[in-house]
Amino acid sequence: MDALHIAGIRFAEALQSGPPWLEKFWISVTSLADPKSVFTVCFPLAYFLDRKVGVSVLWIGLVSEWLNVVLKWFLFGERPFWWVHESGLASKELVTLRQFPVSCETGPGDPSGHCMITGAALWPLVTALTALASRRSRSLAAKLSPFGAYALLLLAVGLSRVFVLAHFPHQVVGGILAGAALGWGLQARTLAACTSGFFIAAALALLLSSLALHSLVIAAGIDIDW
C-alpha cells in the first residue's frame, strides 16, 4: 500500500502545482459537493421537478450515507494529510503540499463519501433527465448529456478531494464506482408509494444496525475510531 499512497501523494502535488485560479475552483467544488447538499439542495430540487425522483434521491442518499460509514469501518483507509507525516515520508523525501481549511478531516478515508454519496444520490435524477432528453430530442448528444455532466461532476469532485488532501486517488475511484453501482441498483426499486411509517422504520433500522455493528466490531477488539 505504501507505493499506492506515495503515488497518490505525487498526484496531489501535481494537482496543487496547477494555476492559482484552480485552487479556488477545487475548494468550491469540494465544499458544494458535501454530502449534506444531497439533503439540502438535490432532494428539494428533484422533489419539485418530480415527486418520485425526489423520494428516490432522498432514499438513496440516506442508504449510501449509512453504507459509506460501514464500509469505512471495515476498509479503514489513510488520509493523505495525516499519512504523509505518520508514515515518515515527509522526513525522507521532499514533499511540497499545502494545507487548506478542509484538509484536516479525521476518521477512515476509504471510500470517499463525497464521491460515493453524491454519485449514488444523483443517479435517479440523471436517469430521469436522460429519459426526458430522449423524449424531447433525437440527438444522441442530447440524450447522453445528463450522464456526461454526471461523469464530469464526479471527476471534478474526486479531483477536488485529492487536491485538498482528504483522499487518495484510489479512494476516490472506489467511491465513484460504489456510488454509481448503488444508485443503479436502488433507483429501480420505487419507494414513492411507501408510507412515512416505512421511512421512519427504515431510518431507525439503519441507525440501530449501525450502532449494533459498531459495538460488535469494538467487542472483537478492532478500534474503528482510531
PDB file of C-alpha atoms in Angstrom:
ATOM      1  CA  MET A   1       0.000   0.000   0.000  1.00  0.00           C
ATOM      2  CA  ASP A   2       2.891   2.373   0.587  1.00  0.00           C
ATOM      3  CA  ALA A   3       3.650   2.503  -3.138  1.00  0.00           C
ATOM      4  CA  LEU A   4      -0.007   3.314  -3.849  1.00  0.00           C
ATOM      5  CA  HIS A   5      -0.027   6.001  -1.177  1.00  0.00           C
ATOM      6  CA  ILE A   6       3.200   7.571  -2.438  1.00  0.00           C
ATOM      7  CA  ALA A   7       1.810   7.649  -5.994  1.00  0.00           C
ATOM      8  CA  GLY A   8      -1.265   9.378  -4.612  1.00  0.00           C
ATOM      9  CA  ILE A   9       0.857  11.975  -2.820  1.00  0.00           C
ATOM     10  CA  ARG A  10       2.742  12.720  -6.026  1.00  0.00           C
ATOM     11  CA  PHE A  11      -0.539  13.071  -7.893  1.00  0.00           C
ATOM     12  CA  ALA A  12      -1.776  15.522  -5.242  1.00  0.00           C
ATOM     13  CA  GLU A  13       1.446  17.510  -5.624  1.00  0.00           C
ATOM     14  CA  ALA A  14       0.869  17.721  -9.378  1.00  0.00           C
ATOM     15  CA  LEU A  15      -2.682  18.956  -8.838  1.00  0.00           C
ATOM     16  CA  GLN A  16      -1.597  21.589  -6.320  1.00  0.00           C
ATOM     17  CA  SER A  17       1.089  22.872  -8.679  1.00  0.00           C
ATOM     18  CA  GLY A  18      -1.546  23.946 -11.203  1.00  0.00           C
ATOM     19  CA  PRO A  19      -2.638  27.521 -11.973  1.00  0.00           C
ATOM     20  CA  PRO A  20      -3.619  29.610  -8.895  1.00  0.00           C
ATOM     21  CA  TRP A  21      -7.185  30.108 -10.131  1.00  0.00           C
ATOM     22  CA  LEU A  22      -7.751  26.352  -9.950  1.00  0.00           C
ATOM     23  CA  GLU A  23      -7.261  26.421  -6.177  1.00  0.00           C
ATOM     24  CA  LYS A  24     -10.483  28.362  -5.636  1.00  0.00           C
ATOM     25  CA  PHE A  25     -12.258  26.098  -8.112  1.00  0.00           C
ATOM     26  CA  TRP A  26     -11.264  22.853  -6.367  1.00  0.00           C
ATOM     27  CA  ILE A  27     -12.114  24.208  -2.924  1.00  0.00           C
ATOM     28  CA  SER A  28     -15.501  25.423  -4.181  1.00  0.00           C
ATOM     29  CA  VAL A  29     -16.238  22.031  -5.732  1.00  0.00           C
ATOM     30  CA  THR A  30     -15.329  20.070  -2.593  1.00  0.00           C
ATOM     31  CA  SER A  31     -17.474  22.422  -0.482  1.00  0.00           C
ATOM     32  CA  LEU A  32     -20.512  22.361  -2.777  1.00  0.00           C
ATOM     33  CA  ALA A  33     -20.328  18.567  -3.155  1.00  0.00           C
ATOM     34  CA  ASP A  34     -20.502  17.939   0.576  1.00  0.00           C
ATOM     35  CA  PRO A  35     -22.914  15.016   1.197  1.00  0.00           C
ATOM     36  CA  LYS A  36     -25.190  17.391   3.143  1.00  0.00           C
ATOM     37  CA  SER A  37     -26.016  19.045  -0.184  1.00  0.00           C
ATOM     38  CA  VAL A  38     -27.868  15.882  -1.209  1.00  0.00           C
ATOM     39  CA  PHE A  39     -30.440  16.570   1.507  1.00  0.00           C
ATOM     40  CA  THR A  40     -30.451  20.373   1.468  1.00  0.00           C
ATOM     41  CA  VAL A  41     -30.225  21.067  -2.278  1.00  0.00           C
ATOM     42  CA  CYS A  42     -30.547  17.997  -4.533  1.00  0.00           C
ATOM     43  CA  PHE A  43     -33.563  16.443  -2.798  1.00  0.00           C
ATOM     44  CA  PRO A  44     -35.713  19.631  -2.722  1.00  0.00           C
ATOM     45  CA  LEU A  45     -34.945  20.404  -6.376  1.00  0.00           C
ATOM     46  CA  ALA A  46     -35.613  16.830  -7.514  1.00  0.00           C
ATOM     47  CA  TYR A  47     -38.827  16.659  -5.469  1.00  0.00           C
ATOM     48  CA  PHE A  48     -40.013  19.915  -7.018  1.00  0.00           C
ATOM     49  CA  LEU A  49     -39.464  18.502 -10.512  1.00  0.00           C
ATOM     50  CA  ASP A  50     -40.898  15.044  -9.818  1.00  0.00           C
ATOM     51  CA  ARG A  51     -42.071  13.541  -6.520  1.00  0.00           C
ATOM     52  CA  LYS A  52     -40.958  10.005  -7.415  1.00  0.00           C
ATOM     53  CA  VAL A  53     -37.469  11.147  -8.374  1.00  0.00           C
ATOM     54  CA  GLY A  54     -37.209  13.327  -5.270  1.00  0.00           C
ATOM     55  CA  VAL A  55     -38.063  10.445  -2.953  1.00  0.00           C
ATOM     56  CA  SER A  56     -35.526   8.236  -4.753  1.00  0.00           C
ATOM     57  CA  VAL A  57     -32.805  10.863  -4.298  1.00  0.00           C
ATOM     58  CA  LEU A  58     -33.597  11.140  -0.575  1.00  0.00           C
ATOM     59  CA  TRP A  59     -33.793   7.373  -0.034  1.00  0.00           C
ATOM     60  CA  ILE A  60     -30.619   6.535  -1.955  1.00  0.00           C
ATOM     61  CA  GLY A  61     -28.797   9.403  -0.245  1.00  0.00           C
ATOM     62  CA  LEU A  62     -29.788   8.007   3.149  1.00  0.00           C
ATOM     63  CA  VAL A  63     -28.736   4.429   2.340  1.00  0.00           C
ATOM     64  CA  SER A  64     -25.460   5.486   0.718  1.00  0.00           C
ATOM     65  CA  GLU A  65     -24.580   7.684   3.714  1.00  0.00           C
ATOM     66  CA  TRP A  66     -25.114   4.697   6.020  1.00  0.00           C
ATOM     67  CA  LEU A  67     -23.225   2.267   3.789  1.00  0.00           C
ATOM     68  CA  ASN A  68     -20.299   4.653   3.390  1.00  0.00           C
ATOM     69  CA  VAL A  69     -19.806   4.775   7.163  1.00  0.00           C
ATOM     70  CA  VAL A  70     -19.994   0.987   7.428  1.00  0.00           C
ATOM     71  CA  LEU A  71     -17.504   0.487   4.576  1.00  0.00           C
ATOM     72  CA  LYS A  72     -15.069   2.900   6.201  1.00  0.00           C
ATOM     73  CA  TRP A  73     -15.218   0.873   9.422  1.00  0.00           C
ATOM     74  CA  PHE A  74     -14.024  -2.202   7.551  1.00  0.00           C
ATOM     75  CA  LEU A  75     -11.761  -0.717   4.853  1.00  0.00           C
ATOM     76  CA  PHE A  76     -10.272   1.992   7.103  1.00  0.00           C
ATOM     77  CA  GLY A  77      -8.127   3.973   4.669  1.00  0.00           C
ATOM     78  CA  GLU A  78      -5.488   6.581   5.473  1.00  0.00           C
ATOM     79  CA  ARG A  79      -5.948  10.299   4.860  1.00  0.00           C
ATOM     80  CA  PRO A  80      -3.134  11.913   2.803  1.00  0.00           C
ATOM     81  CA  PHE A  81      -2.865  14.958   5.067  1.00  0.00           C
ATOM     82  CA  TRP A  82      -2.027  12.747   8.063  1.00  0.00           C
ATOM     83  CA  TRP A  83      -0.319   9.831   6.306  1.00  0.00           C
ATOM     84  CA  VAL A  84       2.456  11.927   4.781  1.00  0.00           C
ATOM     85  CA  HIS A  85       3.707  12.705   8.309  1.00  0.00           C
ATOM     86  CA  GLU A  86       2.785   9.493  10.139  1.00  0.00           C
ATOM     87  CA  SER A  87       4.495   7.349   7.510  1.00  0.00           C
ATOM     88  CA  GLY A  88       7.698   9.385   7.755  1.00  0.00           C
ATOM     89  CA  LEU A  89       7.634  10.243   4.054  1.00  0.00           C
ATOM     90  CA  ALA A  90       7.867  13.978   4.762  1.00  0.00           C
ATOM     91  CA  SER A  91      11.128  13.433   6.661  1.00  0.00           C
ATOM     92  CA  LYS A  92      12.654  11.181   3.996  1.00  0.00           C
ATOM     93  CA  GLU A  93      11.715  12.942   0.770  1.00  0.00           C
ATOM     94  CA  LEU A  94      10.846  16.435  -0.393  1.00  0.00           C
ATOM     95  CA  VAL A  95       7.086  16.784  -0.205  1.00  0.00           C
ATOM     96  CA  THR A  96       5.587  20.056  -1.445  1.00  0.00           C
ATOM     97  CA  LEU A  97       2.000  20.006  -0.272  1.00  0.00           C
ATOM     98  CA  ARG A  98      -0.189  22.808   1.009  1.00  0.00           C
ATOM     99  CA  GLN A  99      -2.791  22.630   3.760  1.00  0.00           C
ATOM    100  CA  PHE A 100      -6.297  24.045   3.412  1.00  0.00           C
ATOM    101  CA  PRO A 101      -9.061  24.602   5.979  1.00  0.00           C
ATOM    102  CA  VAL A 102     -10.822  21.460   4.696  1.00  0.00           C
ATOM    103  CA  SER A 103      -7.667  19.303   4.753  1.00  0.00           C
ATOM    104  CA  CYS A 104      -7.777  18.151   8.383  1.00  0.00           C
ATOM    105  CA  GLU A 105     -10.559  15.570   8.131  1.00  0.00           C
ATOM    106  CA  THR A 106     -10.269  12.740  10.620  1.00  0.00           C
ATOM    107  CA  GLY A 107     -11.556   9.190  10.519  1.00  0.00           C
ATOM    108  CA  PRO A 108     -11.122   6.468   7.889  1.00  0.00           C
ATOM    109  CA  GLY A 109     -10.989   7.641   4.293  1.00  0.00           C
ATOM    110  CA  ASP A 110     -11.955   4.670   2.128  1.00  0.00           C
ATOM    111  CA  PRO A 111     -14.173   5.056   0.157  1.00  0.00           C
ATOM    112  CA  SER A 112     -14.666   8.781  -0.433  1.00  0.00           C
ATOM    113  CA  GLY A 113     -18.013   9.853   0.985  1.00  0.00           C
ATOM    114  CA  HIS A 114     -18.233  12.908  -1.251  1.00  0.00           C
ATOM    115  CA  CYS A 115     -17.914  10.745  -4.367  1.00  0.00           C
ATOM    116  CA  MET A 116     -19.947   7.764  -3.193  1.00  0.00           C
ATOM    117  CA  ILE A 117     -22.940   9.599  -1.713  1.00  0.00           C
ATOM    118  CA  THR A 118     -23.124  12.225  -4.456  1.00  0.00           C
ATOM    119  CA  GLY A 119     -22.729   9.587  -7.171  1.00  0.00           C
ATOM    120  CA  ALA A 120     -25.440   7.377  -5.695  1.00  0.00           C
ATOM    121  CA  ALA A 121     -27.995  10.062  -4.853  1.00  0.00           C
ATOM    122  CA  LEU A 122     -27.758  11.830  -8.216  1.00  0.00           C
ATOM    123  CA  TRP A 123     -28.263   8.625 -10.220  1.00  0.00           C
ATOM    124  CA  PRO A 124     -32.114   8.720 -10.263  1.00  0.00           C
ATOM    125  CA  LEU A 125     -32.059  12.411 -11.174  1.00  0.00           C
ATOM    126  CA  VAL A 126     -29.631  11.764 -14.033  1.00  0.00           C
ATOM    127  CA  THR A 127     -31.656   8.836 -15.388  1.00  0.00           C
ATOM    128  CA  ALA A 128     -34.857  10.930 -15.219  1.00  0.00           C
ATOM    129  CA  LEU A 129     -33.197  13.771 -17.129  1.00  0.00           C
ATOM    130  CA  THR A 130     -31.864  11.263 -19.682  1.00  0.00           C
ATOM    131  CA  ALA A 131     -35.368   9.883 -20.225  1.00  0.00           C
ATOM    132  CA  LEU A 132     -36.715  13.416 -20.622  1.00  0.00           C
ATOM    133  CA  ALA A 133     -33.985  14.310 -23.124  1.00  0.00           C
ATOM    134  CA  SER A 134     -34.711  11.129 -25.095  1.00  0.00           C
ATOM    135  CA  ARG A 135     -38.381  12.099 -25.420  1.00  0.00           C
ATOM    136  CA  ARG A 136     -37.601  15.667 -26.433  1.00  0.00           C
ATOM    137  CA  SER A 137     -34.714  15.095 -28.852  1.00  0.00           C
ATOM    138  CA  ARG A 138     -33.429  12.502 -31.297  1.00  0.00           C
ATOM    139  CA  SER A 139     -29.868  13.764 -30.935  1.00  0.00           C
ATOM    140  CA  LEU A 140     -27.557  11.212 -29.327  1.00  0.00           C
ATOM    141  CA  ALA A 141     -25.519  14.042 -27.802  1.00  0.00           C
ATOM    142  CA  ALA A 142     -28.621  15.475 -26.129  1.00  0.00           C
ATOM    143  CA  LYS A 143     -29.622  12.054 -24.812  1.00  0.00           C
ATOM    144  CA  LEU A 144     -26.177  11.425 -23.324  1.00  0.00           C
ATOM    145  CA  SER A 145     -25.623  14.949 -21.976  1.00  0.00           C
ATOM    146  CA  PRO A 146     -27.064  14.225 -18.469  1.00  0.00           C
ATOM    147  CA  PHE A 147     -24.720  11.281 -17.978  1.00  0.00           C
ATOM    148  CA  GLY A 148     -21.858  13.292 -19.440  1.00  0.00           C
ATOM    149  CA  ALA A 149     -22.494  16.057 -16.902  1.00  0.00           C
ATOM    150  CA  TYR A 150     -22.783  13.418 -14.160  1.00  0.00           C
ATOM    151  CA  ALA A 151     -19.411  11.894 -15.090  1.00  0.00           C
ATOM    152  CA  LEU A 152     -17.707  15.297 -15.273  1.00  0.00           C
ATOM    153  CA  LEU A 153     -19.156  16.302 -11.910  1.00  0.00           C
ATOM    154  CA  LEU A 154     -17.893  13.158 -10.189  1.00  0.00           C
ATOM    155  CA  LEU A 155     -14.488  13.580 -11.830  1.00  0.00           C
ATOM    156  CA  ALA A 156     -14.307  17.172 -10.561  1.00  0.00           C
ATOM    157  CA  VAL A 157     -15.413  16.133  -7.064  1.00  0.00           C
ATOM    158  CA  GLY A 158     -12.837  13.335  -6.988  1.00  0.00           C
ATOM    159  CA  LEU A 159     -10.003  15.594  -8.100  1.00  0.00           C
ATOM    160  CA  SER A 160     -11.022  18.240  -5.567  1.00  0.00           C
ATOM    161  CA  ARG A 161     -10.836  15.686  -2.741  1.00  0.00           C
ATOM    162  CA  VAL A 162      -7.335  14.692  -3.806  1.00  0.00           C
ATOM    163  CA  PHE A 163      -6.362  18.367  -4.153  1.00  0.00           C
ATOM    164  CA  VAL A 164      -7.317  19.221  -0.555  1.00  0.00           C
ATOM    165  CA  LEU A 165      -5.549  16.055   0.725  1.00  0.00           C
ATOM    166  CA  ALA A 166      -8.759  14.484   2.050  1.00  0.00           C
ATOM    167  CA  HIS A 167      -8.430  11.302  -0.028  1.00  0.00           C
ATOM    168  CA  PHE A 168      -6.008   9.262  -2.084  1.00  0.00           C
ATOM    169  CA  PRO A 169      -6.929   8.718  -5.758  1.00  0.00           C
ATOM    170  CA  HIS A 170      -7.827   5.039  -5.242  1.00  0.00           C
ATOM    171  CA  GLN A 171     -10.292   6.023  -2.508  1.00  0.00           C
ATOM    172  CA  VAL A 172     -11.928   8.456  -4.888  1.00  0.00           C
ATOM    173  CA  VAL A 173     -12.203   5.854  -7.656  1.00  0.00           C
ATOM    174  CA  GLY A 174     -13.677   3.367  -5.192  1.00  0.00           C
ATOM    175  CA  GLY A 175     -16.221   5.947  -4.039  1.00  0.00           C
ATOM    176  CA  ILE A 176     -17.313   6.795  -7.585  1.00  0.00           C
ATOM    177  CA  LEU A 177     -17.728   3.141  -8.583  1.00  0.00           C
ATOM    178  CA  ALA A 178     -19.556   2.243  -5.360  1.00  0.00           C
ATOM    179  CA  GLY A 179     -21.847   5.258  -5.671  1.00  0.00           C
ATOM    180  CA  ALA A 180     -22.763   4.595  -9.291  1.00  0.00           C
ATOM    181  CA  ALA A 181     -23.383   0.904  -8.568  1.00  0.00           C
ATOM    182  CA  LEU A 182     -25.548   1.713  -5.548  1.00  0.00           C
ATOM    183  CA  GLY A 183     -27.545   4.330  -7.435  1.00  0.00           C
ATOM    184  CA  TRP A 184     -28.122   1.943 -10.328  1.00  0.00           C
ATOM    185  CA  GLY A 185     -29.131  -0.877  -8.007  1.00  0.00           C
ATOM    186  CA  LEU A 186     -31.562   1.125  -5.857  1.00  0.00           C
ATOM    187  CA  GLN A 187     -33.199   3.523  -8.287  1.00  0.00           C
ATOM    188  CA  ALA A 188     -35.203   0.713  -9.933  1.00  0.00           C
ATOM    189  CA  ARG A 189     -36.912  -0.004  -6.587  1.00  0.00           C
ATOM    190  CA  THR A 190     -39.571   2.684  -6.476  1.00  0.00           C
ATOM    191  CA  LEU A 191     -40.446   3.817  -2.951  1.00  0.00           C
ATOM    192  CA  ALA A 192     -42.610   6.824  -3.729  1.00  0.00           C
ATOM    193  CA  ALA A 193     -45.751   4.874  -2.803  1.00  0.00           C
ATOM    194  CA  CYS A 194     -44.452   3.890   0.643  1.00  0.00           C
ATOM    195  CA  THR A 195     -45.919   5.497   3.740  1.00  0.00           C
ATOM    196  CA  SER A 196     -43.983   7.781   6.047  1.00  0.00           C
ATOM    197  CA  GLY A 197     -44.050   4.978   8.606  1.00  0.00           C
ATOM    198  CA  PHE A 198     -41.924   2.843   6.304  1.00  0.00           C
ATOM    199  CA  PHE A 199     -39.252   5.504   6.046  1.00  0.00           C
ATOM    200  CA  ILE A 200     -39.257   6.106   9.804  1.00  0.00           C
ATOM    201  CA  ALA A 201     -38.882   2.376  10.426  1.00  0.00           C
ATOM    202  CA  ALA A 202     -36.144   2.095   7.788  1.00  0.00           C
ATOM    203  CA  ALA A 203     -34.219   5.027   9.259  1.00  0.00           C
ATOM    204  CA  LEU A 204     -34.439   3.510  12.746  1.00  0.00           C
ATOM    205  CA  ALA A 205     -33.320   0.132  11.379  1.00  0.00           C
ATOM    206  CA  LEU A 206     -30.273   1.695   9.747  1.00  0.00           C
ATOM    207  CA  LEU A 207     -29.426   3.623  12.912  1.00  0.00           C
ATOM    208  CA  LEU A 208     -29.808   0.652  15.250  1.00  0.00           C
ATOM    209  CA  SER A 209     -27.965  -1.719  12.906  1.00  0.00           C
ATOM    210  CA  SER A 210     -25.006   0.658  12.667  1.00  0.00           C
ATOM    211  CA  LEU A 211     -24.870   1.021  16.449  1.00  0.00           C
ATOM    212  CA  ALA A 212     -25.046  -2.766  16.875  1.00  0.00           C
ATOM    213  CA  LEU A 213     -22.346  -3.291  14.252  1.00  0.00           C
ATOM    214  CA  HIS A 214     -20.157  -0.673  15.924  1.00  0.00           C
ATOM    215  CA  SER A 215     -20.494  -2.476  19.259  1.00  0.00           C
ATOM    216  CA  LEU A 216     -19.720  -5.874  17.723  1.00  0.00           C
ATOM    217  CA  VAL A 217     -16.587  -4.633  15.992  1.00  0.00           C
ATOM    218  CA  ILE A 218     -15.366  -2.941  19.174  1.00  0.00           C
ATOM    219  CA  ALA A 219     -16.074  -6.155  21.118  1.00  0.00           C
ATOM    220  CA  ALA A 220     -13.981  -8.055  18.569  1.00  0.00           C
ATOM    221  CA  GLY A 221     -11.008  -5.884  19.527  1.00  0.00           C
ATOM    222  CA  ILE A 222     -10.963  -3.673  16.408  1.00  0.00           C
ATOM    223  CA  ASP A 223     -10.575   0.027  17.146  1.00  0.00           C
ATOM    224  CA  ILE A 224     -12.670   1.574  14.383  1.00  0.00           C
ATOM    225  CA  ASP A 225     -12.381   5.003  15.998  1.00  0.00           C
ATOM    226  CA  TRP A 226      -8.632   5.182  15.522  1.00  0.00           C
TER     227      TRP A 226
END
